[in-house]
Coordinates of C-alpha atoms in Angstrom, one line a residue:
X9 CA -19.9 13.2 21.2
X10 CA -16.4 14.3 19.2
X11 CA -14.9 10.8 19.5
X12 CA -15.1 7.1 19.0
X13 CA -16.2 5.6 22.5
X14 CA -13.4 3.1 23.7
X15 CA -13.4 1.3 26.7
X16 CA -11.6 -1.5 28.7
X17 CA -13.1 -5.1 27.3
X18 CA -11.2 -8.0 28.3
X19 CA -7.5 -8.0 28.1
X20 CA -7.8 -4.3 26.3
X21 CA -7.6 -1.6 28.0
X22 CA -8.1 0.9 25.1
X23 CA -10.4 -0.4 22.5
X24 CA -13.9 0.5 21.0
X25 CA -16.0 -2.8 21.8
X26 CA -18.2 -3.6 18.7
X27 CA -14.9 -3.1 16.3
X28 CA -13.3 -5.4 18.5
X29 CA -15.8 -8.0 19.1
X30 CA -16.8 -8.1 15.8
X31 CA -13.6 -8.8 14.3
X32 CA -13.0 -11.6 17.3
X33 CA -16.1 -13.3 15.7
X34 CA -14.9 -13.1 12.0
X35 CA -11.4 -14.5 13.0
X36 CA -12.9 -16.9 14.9
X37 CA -14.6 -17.7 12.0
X38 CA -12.6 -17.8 9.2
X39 CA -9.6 -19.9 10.9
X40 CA -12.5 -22.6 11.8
X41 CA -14.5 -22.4 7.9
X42 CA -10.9 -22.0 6.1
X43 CA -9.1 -24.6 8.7
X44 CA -11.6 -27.6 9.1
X45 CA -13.4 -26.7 5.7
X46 CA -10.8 -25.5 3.2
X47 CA -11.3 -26.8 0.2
X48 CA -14.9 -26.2 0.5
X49 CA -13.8 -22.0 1.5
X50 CA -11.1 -21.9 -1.0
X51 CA -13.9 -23.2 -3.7
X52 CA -16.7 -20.7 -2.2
X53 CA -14.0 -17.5 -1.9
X54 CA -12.6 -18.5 -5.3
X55 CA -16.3 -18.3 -6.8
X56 CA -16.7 -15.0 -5.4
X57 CA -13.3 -13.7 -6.1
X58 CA -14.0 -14.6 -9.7
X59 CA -17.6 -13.1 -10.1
X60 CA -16.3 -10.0 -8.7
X61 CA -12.8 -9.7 -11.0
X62 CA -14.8 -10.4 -13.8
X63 CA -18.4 -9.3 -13.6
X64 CA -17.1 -5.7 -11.9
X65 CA -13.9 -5.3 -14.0
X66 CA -15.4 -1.3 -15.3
X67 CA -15.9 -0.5 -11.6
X68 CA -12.2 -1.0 -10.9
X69 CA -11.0 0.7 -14.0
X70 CA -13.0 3.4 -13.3
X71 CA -12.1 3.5 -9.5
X72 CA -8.1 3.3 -10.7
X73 CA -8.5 6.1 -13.1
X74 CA -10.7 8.3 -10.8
X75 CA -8.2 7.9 -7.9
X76 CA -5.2 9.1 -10.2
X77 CA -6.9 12.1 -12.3
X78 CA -8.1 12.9 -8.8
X79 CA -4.4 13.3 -7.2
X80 CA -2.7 14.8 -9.9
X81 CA -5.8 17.7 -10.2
X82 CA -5.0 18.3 -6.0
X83 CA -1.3 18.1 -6.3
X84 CA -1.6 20.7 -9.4
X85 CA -4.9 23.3 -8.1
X86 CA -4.7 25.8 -5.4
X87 CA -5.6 22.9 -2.9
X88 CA -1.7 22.1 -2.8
X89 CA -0.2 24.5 -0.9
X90 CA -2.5 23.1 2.1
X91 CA -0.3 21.4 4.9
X92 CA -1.2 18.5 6.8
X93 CA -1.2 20.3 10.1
X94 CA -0.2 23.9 11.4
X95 CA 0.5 25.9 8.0
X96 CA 3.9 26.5 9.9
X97 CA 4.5 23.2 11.1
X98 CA 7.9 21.2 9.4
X99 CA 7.7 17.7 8.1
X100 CA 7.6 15.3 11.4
X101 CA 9.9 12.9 9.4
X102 CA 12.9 13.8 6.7
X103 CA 12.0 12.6 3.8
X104 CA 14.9 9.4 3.7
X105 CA 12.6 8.2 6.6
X106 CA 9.6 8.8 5.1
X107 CA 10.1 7.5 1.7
X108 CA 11.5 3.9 3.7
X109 CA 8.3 3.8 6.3
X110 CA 5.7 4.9 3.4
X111 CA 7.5 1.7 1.1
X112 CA 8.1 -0.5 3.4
X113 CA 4.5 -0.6 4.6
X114 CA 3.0 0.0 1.1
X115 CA 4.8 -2.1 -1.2
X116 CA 8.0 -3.1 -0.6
X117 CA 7.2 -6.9 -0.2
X118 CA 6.5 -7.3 -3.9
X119 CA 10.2 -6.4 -5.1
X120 CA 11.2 -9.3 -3.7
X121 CA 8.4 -11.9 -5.0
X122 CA 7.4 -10.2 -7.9
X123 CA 10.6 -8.1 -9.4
X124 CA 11.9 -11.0 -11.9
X125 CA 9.0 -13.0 -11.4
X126 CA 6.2 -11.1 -13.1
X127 CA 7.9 -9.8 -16.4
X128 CA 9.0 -13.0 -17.1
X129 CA 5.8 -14.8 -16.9
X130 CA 4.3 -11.3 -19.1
X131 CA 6.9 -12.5 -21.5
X132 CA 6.3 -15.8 -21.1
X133 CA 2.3 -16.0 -21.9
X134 CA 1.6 -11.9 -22.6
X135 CA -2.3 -11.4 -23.2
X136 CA -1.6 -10.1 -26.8
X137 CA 1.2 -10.8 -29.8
X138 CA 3.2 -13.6 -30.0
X139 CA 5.0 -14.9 -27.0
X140 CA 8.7 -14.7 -26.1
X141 CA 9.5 -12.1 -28.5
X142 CA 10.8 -8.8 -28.2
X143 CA 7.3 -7.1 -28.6
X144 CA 6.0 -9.4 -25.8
X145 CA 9.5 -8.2 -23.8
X146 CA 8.4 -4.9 -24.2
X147 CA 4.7 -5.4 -23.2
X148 CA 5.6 -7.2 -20.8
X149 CA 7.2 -4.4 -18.1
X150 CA 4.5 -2.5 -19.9
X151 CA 2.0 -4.2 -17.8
X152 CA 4.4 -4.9 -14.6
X153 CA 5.0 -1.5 -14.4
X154 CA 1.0 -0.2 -14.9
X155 CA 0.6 -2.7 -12.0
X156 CA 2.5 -1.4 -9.7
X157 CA 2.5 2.0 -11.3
X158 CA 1.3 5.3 -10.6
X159 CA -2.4 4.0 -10.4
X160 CA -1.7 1.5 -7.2
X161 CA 0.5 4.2 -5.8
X162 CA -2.9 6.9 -6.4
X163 CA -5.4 4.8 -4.7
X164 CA -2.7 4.8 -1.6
X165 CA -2.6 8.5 -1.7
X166 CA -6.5 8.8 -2.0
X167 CA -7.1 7.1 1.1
X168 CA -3.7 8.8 3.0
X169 CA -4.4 12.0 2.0
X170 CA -8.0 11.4 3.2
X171 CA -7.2 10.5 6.5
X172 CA -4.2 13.1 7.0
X173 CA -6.7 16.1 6.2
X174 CA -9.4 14.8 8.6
X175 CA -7.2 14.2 11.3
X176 CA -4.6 16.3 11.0
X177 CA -6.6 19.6 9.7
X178 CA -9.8 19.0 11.3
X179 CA -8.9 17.6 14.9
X180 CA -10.9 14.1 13.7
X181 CA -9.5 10.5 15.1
X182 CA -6.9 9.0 12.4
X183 CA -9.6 6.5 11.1
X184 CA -11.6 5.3 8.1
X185 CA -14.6 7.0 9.6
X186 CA -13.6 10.1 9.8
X187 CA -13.3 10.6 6.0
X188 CA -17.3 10.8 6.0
X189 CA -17.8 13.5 8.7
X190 CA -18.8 15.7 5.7
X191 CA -21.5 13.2 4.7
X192 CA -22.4 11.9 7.9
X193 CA -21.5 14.4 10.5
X194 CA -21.5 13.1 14.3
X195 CA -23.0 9.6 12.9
X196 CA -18.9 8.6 12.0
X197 CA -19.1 7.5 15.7
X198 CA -22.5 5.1 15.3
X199 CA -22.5 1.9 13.7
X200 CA -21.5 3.0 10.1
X201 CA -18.2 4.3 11.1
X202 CA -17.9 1.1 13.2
X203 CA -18.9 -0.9 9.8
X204 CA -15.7 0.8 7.4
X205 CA -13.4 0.5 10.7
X206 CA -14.3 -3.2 10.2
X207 CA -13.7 -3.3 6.6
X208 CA -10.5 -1.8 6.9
X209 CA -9.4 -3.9 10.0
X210 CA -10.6 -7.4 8.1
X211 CA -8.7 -6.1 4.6
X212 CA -5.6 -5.3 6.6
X213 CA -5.3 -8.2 9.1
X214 CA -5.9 -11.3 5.9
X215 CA -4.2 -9.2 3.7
X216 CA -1.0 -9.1 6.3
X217 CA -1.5 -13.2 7.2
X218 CA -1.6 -14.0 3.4
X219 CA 1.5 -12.4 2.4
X220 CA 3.3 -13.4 5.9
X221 CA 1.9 -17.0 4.8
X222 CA 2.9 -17.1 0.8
X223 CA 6.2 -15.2 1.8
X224 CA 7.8 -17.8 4.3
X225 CA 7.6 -20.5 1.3
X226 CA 9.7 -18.1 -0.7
X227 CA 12.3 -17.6 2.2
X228 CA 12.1 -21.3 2.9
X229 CA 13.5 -21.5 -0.6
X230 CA 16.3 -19.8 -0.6
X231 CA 17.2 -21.2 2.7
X232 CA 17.3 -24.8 0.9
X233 CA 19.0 -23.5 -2.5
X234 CA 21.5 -22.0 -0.5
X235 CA 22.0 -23.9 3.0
X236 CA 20.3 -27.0 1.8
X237 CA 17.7 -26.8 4.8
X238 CA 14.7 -28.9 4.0
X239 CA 11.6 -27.3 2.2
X240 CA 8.6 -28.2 4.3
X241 CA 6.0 -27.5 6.6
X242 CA 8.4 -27.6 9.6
X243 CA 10.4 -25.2 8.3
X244 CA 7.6 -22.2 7.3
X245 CA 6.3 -22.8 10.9
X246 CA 9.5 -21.8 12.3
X247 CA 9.9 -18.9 9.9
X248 CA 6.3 -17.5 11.2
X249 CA 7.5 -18.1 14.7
X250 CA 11.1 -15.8 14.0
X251 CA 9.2 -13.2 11.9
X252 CA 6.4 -12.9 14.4
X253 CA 9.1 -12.5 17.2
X254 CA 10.6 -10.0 15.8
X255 CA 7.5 -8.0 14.8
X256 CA 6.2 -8.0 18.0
X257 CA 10.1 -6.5 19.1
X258 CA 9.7 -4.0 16.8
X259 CA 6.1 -2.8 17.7
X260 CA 6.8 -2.8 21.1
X261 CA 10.1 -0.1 20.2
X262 CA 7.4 1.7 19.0
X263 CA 7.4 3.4 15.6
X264 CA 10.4 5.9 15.9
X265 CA 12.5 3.2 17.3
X266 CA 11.3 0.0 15.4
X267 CA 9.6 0.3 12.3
X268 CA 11.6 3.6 11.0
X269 CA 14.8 1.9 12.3
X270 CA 13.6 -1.5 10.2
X271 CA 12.4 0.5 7.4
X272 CA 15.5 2.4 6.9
X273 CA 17.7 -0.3 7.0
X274 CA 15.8 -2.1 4.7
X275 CA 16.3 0.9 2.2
X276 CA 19.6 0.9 2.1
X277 CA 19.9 -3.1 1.6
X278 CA 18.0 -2.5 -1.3
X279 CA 19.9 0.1 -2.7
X280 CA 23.1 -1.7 -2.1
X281 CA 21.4 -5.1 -4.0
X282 CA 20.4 -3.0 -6.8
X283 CA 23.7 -1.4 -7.4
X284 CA 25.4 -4.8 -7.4
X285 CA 23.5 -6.1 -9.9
X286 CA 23.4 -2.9 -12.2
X287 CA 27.2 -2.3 -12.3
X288 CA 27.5 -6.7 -12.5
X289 CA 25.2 -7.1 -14.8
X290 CA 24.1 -5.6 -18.5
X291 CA 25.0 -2.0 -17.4
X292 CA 24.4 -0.4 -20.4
X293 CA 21.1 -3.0 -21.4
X294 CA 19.7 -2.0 -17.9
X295 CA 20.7 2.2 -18.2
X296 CA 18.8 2.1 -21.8
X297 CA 15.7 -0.3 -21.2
X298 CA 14.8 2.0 -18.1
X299 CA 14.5 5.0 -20.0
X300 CA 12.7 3.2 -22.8
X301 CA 10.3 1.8 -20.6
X302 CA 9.6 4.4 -18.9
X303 CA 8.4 5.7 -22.3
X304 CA 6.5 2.7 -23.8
X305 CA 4.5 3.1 -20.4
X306 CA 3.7 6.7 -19.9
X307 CA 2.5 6.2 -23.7
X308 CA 0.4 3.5 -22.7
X309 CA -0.9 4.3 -19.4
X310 CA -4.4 5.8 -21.2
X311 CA -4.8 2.7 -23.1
X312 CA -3.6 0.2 -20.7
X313 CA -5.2 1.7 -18.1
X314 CA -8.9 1.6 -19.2
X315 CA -8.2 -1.7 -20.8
X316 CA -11.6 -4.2 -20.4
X317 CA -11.1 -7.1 -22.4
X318 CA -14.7 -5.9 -23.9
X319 CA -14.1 -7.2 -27.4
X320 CA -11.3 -9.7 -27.0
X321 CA -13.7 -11.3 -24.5
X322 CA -10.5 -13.3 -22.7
X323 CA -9.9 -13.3 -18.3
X324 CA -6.1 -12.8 -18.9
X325 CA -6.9 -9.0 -17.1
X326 CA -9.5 -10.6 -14.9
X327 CA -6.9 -13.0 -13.3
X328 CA -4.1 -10.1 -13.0
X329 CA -4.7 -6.6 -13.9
X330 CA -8.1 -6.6 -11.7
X331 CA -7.1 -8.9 -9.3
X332 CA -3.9 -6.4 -8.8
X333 CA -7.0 -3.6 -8.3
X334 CA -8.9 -5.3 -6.0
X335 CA -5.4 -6.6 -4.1
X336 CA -4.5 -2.7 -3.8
X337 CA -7.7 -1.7 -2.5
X338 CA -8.1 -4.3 0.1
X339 CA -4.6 -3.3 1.4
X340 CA -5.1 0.8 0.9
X341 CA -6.9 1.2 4.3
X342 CA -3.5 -0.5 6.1
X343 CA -1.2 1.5 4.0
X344 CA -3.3 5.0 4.1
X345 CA -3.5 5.0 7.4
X346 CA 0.3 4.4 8.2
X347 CA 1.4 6.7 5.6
X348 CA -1.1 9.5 7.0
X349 CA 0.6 8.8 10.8
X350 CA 4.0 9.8 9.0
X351 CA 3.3 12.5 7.1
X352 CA 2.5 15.2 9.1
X353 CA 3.9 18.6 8.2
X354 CA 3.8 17.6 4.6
X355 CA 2.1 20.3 2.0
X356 CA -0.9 18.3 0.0
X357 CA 1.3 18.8 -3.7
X358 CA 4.4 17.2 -1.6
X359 CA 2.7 14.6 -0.3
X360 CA 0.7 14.1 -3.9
X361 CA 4.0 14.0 -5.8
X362 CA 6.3 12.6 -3.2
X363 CA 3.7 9.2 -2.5
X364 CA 3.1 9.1 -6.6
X365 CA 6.5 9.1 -8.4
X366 CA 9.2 8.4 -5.5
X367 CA 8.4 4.8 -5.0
X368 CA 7.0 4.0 -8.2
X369 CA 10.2 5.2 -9.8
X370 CA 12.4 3.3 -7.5
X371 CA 10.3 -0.2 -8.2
X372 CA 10.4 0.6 -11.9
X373 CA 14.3 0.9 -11.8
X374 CA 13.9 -2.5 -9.8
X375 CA 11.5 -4.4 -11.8
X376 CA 14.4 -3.2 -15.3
X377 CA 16.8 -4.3 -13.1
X378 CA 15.7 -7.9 -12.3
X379 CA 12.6 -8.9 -14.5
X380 CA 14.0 -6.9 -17.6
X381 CA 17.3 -8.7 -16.8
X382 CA 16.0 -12.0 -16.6
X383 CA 14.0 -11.5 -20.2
X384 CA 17.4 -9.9 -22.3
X385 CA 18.7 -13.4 -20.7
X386 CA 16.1 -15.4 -22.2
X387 CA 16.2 -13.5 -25.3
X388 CA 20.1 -14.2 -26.1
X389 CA 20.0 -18.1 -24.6
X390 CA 17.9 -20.7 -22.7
X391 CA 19.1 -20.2 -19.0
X392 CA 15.9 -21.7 -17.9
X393 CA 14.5 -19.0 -15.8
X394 CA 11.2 -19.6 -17.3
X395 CA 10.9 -22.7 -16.2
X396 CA 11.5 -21.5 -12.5
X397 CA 8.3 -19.4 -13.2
X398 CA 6.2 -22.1 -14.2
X399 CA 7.7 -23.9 -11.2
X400 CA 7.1 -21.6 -8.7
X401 CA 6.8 -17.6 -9.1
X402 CA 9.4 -17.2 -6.1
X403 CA 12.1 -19.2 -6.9
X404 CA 12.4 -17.0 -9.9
X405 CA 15.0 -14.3 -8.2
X406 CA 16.8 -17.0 -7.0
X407 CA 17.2 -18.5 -10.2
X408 CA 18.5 -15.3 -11.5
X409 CA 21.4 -14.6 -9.1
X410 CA 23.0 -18.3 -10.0
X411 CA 24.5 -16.1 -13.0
X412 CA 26.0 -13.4 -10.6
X413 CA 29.4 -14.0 -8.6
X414 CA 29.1 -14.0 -4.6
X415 CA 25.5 -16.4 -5.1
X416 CA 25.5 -17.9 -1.7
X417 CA 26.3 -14.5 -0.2
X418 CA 23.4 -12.7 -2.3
X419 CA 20.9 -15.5 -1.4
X420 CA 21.0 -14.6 1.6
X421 CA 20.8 -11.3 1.8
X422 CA 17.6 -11.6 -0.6
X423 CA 16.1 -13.7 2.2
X424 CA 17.2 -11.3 4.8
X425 CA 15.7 -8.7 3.0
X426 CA 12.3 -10.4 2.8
X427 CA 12.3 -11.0 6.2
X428 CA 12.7 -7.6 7.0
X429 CA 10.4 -6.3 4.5
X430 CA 7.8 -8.6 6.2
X431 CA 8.8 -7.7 10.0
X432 CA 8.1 -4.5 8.4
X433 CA 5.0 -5.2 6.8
X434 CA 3.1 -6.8 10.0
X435 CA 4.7 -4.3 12.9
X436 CA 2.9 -1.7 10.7
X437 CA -0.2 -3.2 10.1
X438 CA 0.0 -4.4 13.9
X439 CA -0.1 -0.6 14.5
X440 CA -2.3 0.0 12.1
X441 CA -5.0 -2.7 13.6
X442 CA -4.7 -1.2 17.1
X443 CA -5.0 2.4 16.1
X444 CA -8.3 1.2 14.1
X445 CA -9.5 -0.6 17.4
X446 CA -8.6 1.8 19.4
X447 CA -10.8 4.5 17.6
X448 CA -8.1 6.1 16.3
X449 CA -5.9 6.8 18.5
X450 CA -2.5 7.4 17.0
X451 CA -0.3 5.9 20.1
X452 CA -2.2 3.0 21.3
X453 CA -1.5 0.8 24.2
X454 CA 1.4 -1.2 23.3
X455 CA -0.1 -4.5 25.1
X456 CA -3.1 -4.4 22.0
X457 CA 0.2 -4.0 19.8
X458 CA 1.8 -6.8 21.1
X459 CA -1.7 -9.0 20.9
X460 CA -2.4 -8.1 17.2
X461 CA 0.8 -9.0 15.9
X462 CA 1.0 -12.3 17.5
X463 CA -2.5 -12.8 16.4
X464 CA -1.4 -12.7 12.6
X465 CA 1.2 -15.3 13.0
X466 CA -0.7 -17.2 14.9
X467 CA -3.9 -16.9 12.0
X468 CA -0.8 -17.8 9.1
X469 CA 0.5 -20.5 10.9
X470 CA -3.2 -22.6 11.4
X471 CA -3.8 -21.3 7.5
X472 CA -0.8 -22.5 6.2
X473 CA -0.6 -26.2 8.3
X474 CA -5.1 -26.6 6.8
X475 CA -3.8 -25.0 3.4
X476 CA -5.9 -22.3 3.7
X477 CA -4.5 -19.4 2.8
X478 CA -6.0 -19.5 -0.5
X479 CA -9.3 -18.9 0.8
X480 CA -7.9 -16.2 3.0
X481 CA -6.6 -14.4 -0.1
X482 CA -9.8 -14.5 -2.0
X483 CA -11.7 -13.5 1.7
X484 CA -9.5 -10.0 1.3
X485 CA -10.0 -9.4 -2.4
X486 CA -13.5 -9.9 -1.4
X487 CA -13.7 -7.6 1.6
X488 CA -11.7 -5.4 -1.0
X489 CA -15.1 -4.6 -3.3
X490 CA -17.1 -2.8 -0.5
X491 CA -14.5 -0.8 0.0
X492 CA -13.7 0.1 -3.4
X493 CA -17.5 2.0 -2.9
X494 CA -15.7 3.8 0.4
X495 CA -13.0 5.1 -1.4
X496 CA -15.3 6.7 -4.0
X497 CA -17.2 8.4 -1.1
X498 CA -13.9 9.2 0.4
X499 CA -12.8 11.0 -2.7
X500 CA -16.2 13.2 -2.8
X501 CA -15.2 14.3 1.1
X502 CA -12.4 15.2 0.3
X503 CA -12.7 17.4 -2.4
X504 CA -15.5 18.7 -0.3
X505 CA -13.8 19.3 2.6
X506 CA -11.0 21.0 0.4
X507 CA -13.0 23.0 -1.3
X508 CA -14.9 24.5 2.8
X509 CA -11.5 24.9 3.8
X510 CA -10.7 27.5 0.8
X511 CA -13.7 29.0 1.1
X512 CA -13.0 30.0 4.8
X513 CA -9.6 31.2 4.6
X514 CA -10.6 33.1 1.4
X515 CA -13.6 34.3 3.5
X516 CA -11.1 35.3 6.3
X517 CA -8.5 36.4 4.5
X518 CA -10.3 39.4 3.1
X519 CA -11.9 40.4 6.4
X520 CA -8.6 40.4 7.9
X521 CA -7.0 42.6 5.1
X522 CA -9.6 45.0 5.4
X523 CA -9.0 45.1 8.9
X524 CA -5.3 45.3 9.4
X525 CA -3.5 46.6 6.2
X526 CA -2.0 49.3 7.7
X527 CA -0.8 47.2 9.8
X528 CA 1.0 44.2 7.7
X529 CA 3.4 45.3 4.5
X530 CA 1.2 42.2 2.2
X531 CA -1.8 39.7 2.6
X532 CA 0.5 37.1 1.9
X533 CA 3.0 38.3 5.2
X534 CA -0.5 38.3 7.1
X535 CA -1.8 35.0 5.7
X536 CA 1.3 33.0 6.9
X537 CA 1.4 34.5 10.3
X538 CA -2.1 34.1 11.3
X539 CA -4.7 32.5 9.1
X540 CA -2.9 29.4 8.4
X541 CA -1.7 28.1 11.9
X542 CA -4.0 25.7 12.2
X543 CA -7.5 24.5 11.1
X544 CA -9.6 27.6 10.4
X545 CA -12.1 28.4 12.9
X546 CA -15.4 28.3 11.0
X547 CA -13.9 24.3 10.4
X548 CA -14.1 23.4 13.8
X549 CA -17.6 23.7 14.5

């Protein structure tokens, strides 16, 4: 056996039948507990949620740290000059497209929602100092940047990196499983790989149909601020319908055709938003904050980022810096997995380096941008963009933009964005799903494609209509914590496999050398043109 057994079952032709079946049963589940019984599951799910932000806080500090002293030692030893496929091979992608696809599906969302939203309510009620000041302005996108900073962006690369090796270095299906074949060996095909395959399949479908869910309130209301359309029920259902349409669209293009096409453009739109409200707004506030944040953070990220609460004995890092962990970790095995698919060709220190810093400087330039905007605003004058926050956390950008020129146009294009970002969002974790159900197989049936993405609008839509979605939310922070214990394991493999796969070239290399000097003007010349074409052959067995 050298591969997950898949099968025919029902209307799939392609699938592995316990995955499936099993995560039929909890769907089935969850929309009946969380539809008919919600405030009952959003009470239960809430109680757990909280026992597990507060009561396994260290574990998540720990797991955060681990994840990014881990990357930066791979990106920085002699593991980084390992490619993720052929040692000849070029990147599959350029890296314009890559950098859109690996945002898009990782993070991209949150700009949107969380940009102006988030440093203003830091500012607003900031766990330590005195509120509204300029010390709480300054911690403030302090912590909005160490939560979407270079520790969220290291657990991603953990569990990419992970999968790319396996699968792309040692032949293994792109799956969760196969990140224990040095722990488990053949067993990744029994029912413990079919356990993490579920993990990662419940983490990434609630995780999807909660943000889908949440999002379509926020693009509801900028449709009524700007075209007065009504701000109901109605409305969101429609939303879900347009946004599921076009995901399906875009999955069924397939992923050179839809979600890089989707993913690009949605690059560029945010490029173009960000310049126009850079060179329109506090130029020179916005040039100069970015630079000093960028400071205040890399000379806080130690302290910040093991951070407890131990002796101040308050929840304020409970109810957001943990609940930000756990959020990241339910959602890594969606996002590692699609940024594995499209980074093949990529060295280990450019993958490293590229998934680290690219994004996470682009969202700190964004979060300056917007949230530092919006909190220079509130220092100078009451423009009551604080209030929106306490009103409702996405209203807050739109708030914001009533002090630009061209407001009606912007609104828009802000809710066109998010609409993208989340046809984006679920075409990829549609993908995602089927290559998880389909053992791993990186260009599944486009049929199962089709199916999964219709089931997630179909799973927001019933949450939404039984207000459920709060339970649903808590249900992926709590799948989340067993898989926080995965990701440990997977970094362990890893490093293991790493460390087998020096060994054997090194091994190699100085057999070959012996063997053929005369031949070859450098080890080097003769490493490149035969040793590192592929997987070494001492791996494969």
């Amino acid at each position: 056996m050298n591969q997950v057994k898949v099968e025919r079952f029902g209307p799939f032709p392609h699938v592995s039948r316990p995955v499936v079946m099993v995560m039929a049963a909890l769907i089935v589940g969850f929309i009946v507990f969380g539809a008919l019984f919600n405030e009952v599951a959003a009470a239960l799910f809430s109680e757990l949620q909280s026992m597990i932000t507060h009561r396994f806080r260290w574990l998540f500090v720990i797991l955060m740290n681990s994840a990014l002293v881990f990357s930066l030692y791979l990106a920085l030893s002699r593991f980084g000059d390992i490619r993720l496929g052929q040692q000849t091979e070029h990147p599959e992608y350029s890296l314009l497209s890559w950098f859109s696809m690996l945002f898009s599906a990782g993070i991209g969302i949150g700009l949107l929602y969380w940009g102006t939203a988030e440093p203003l309510y830091h500012f607003m009620a900031p766990p330590m100092g005195q509120a509204q000041t300029v010390e709480a302005a300054k911690q403030a996108m302090n912590l909005s940047f160490l939560h979407w900073g270079l520790h969220a962006w290291a657990l991603y690369c953990v569990v990419a990196l992970a999968l790319a090796y396996f699968h792309y270095r040692r032949g293994l299906p792109l799956s969760i499983r196969s990140v224990l074949y040095p722990l488990l060996g053949q067993k990744i095909y029994g029912k413990w790989g079919h356990v993490v395959d579920i993990l990662a399949v419940f983490g990434t479908m609630f995780g999807v149909v909660t943000s889908l869910g949440l999002g379509v309130m926020q693009i509801n209301a900028g449709f009524s601020s700007v075209l007065g359309i009504p701000n109901n029920i109605t409305v969101q259902l429609g939303l879900i319908a347009f946004i599921t349409l076009m995901a399906t669209l875009s999955v069924m293009m397939g992923l050179d055709k839809g979600i890089k096409r989707l993913s690009d453009i949605n690059i560029l739109l945010t490029m173009l938003l960000l310049a126009f409200m850079i060179f329109l707004g506090p130029t020179q506030f916005i040039i100069d904050s970015f630079v000093e944040n960028i400071g205040n953070y890399l000379t806080q990220l130690v302290p910040l980022g093991f951070w407890s609460e131990a002796y101040s004995g308050t929840d304020w890092q409970a109810n957001w810096t943990i609940f930000y962990w756990a959020w990241w970790v339910s959602w890594s095995p969606f996002v590692g997995i699609f940024v594995a698919r499209i980074s093949r060709g990529r060295t280990i220190r450019e993958f490293i380096f590229g998934v680290l810093f690219i994004p996470m400087l682009l969202l700190f330039f964004w979060f300056t941008t917007f949230g530092g905007t919006a909190i220079h605003m509130e220092l100078t004058g009451n423009y009551g963009l604080l209030e929106a926050v306490k009103a409702d956390y996405g209203s807050a950008i739109f708030k914001l933009i009533e002090y630009y020129p061209f407001t009606k146009p912007l609104t828009l294009l802000i809710v066109v964005m998010i609409m993208l970002w989340f046809v984006t969002s679920s075409d990829s974790a549609s993908f995602v799903i089927d290559m998880l159900t389909a053992g791993g197989n990186t260009n599944p049936p486009k049929i199962q494609r089709l199916f999964w993405a219709m089931t997630e609008g179909v799973i927001a839509a019933i949450l939404l209509v039984a207000g459920g979605l709060s339970a649903l939310q808590a249900a992926a922070i709590i799948a989340g914590f067993p898989f926080a214990m995965v990701v440990f394991v997977m970094m362990f493999c890893l490093w293991r496999g790493l460390s087998r796969d020096r060994l054997t070239l090194y091994r190699n290399t100085q057999w070959y050398i012996t063997q053929e000097s005369a031949e070859h003007n450098s080890a080097n010349e003769f490493v490149d043109e035969h040793l590192l074409t592929g997987p070494p052959t001492a791996l494969k067995r």
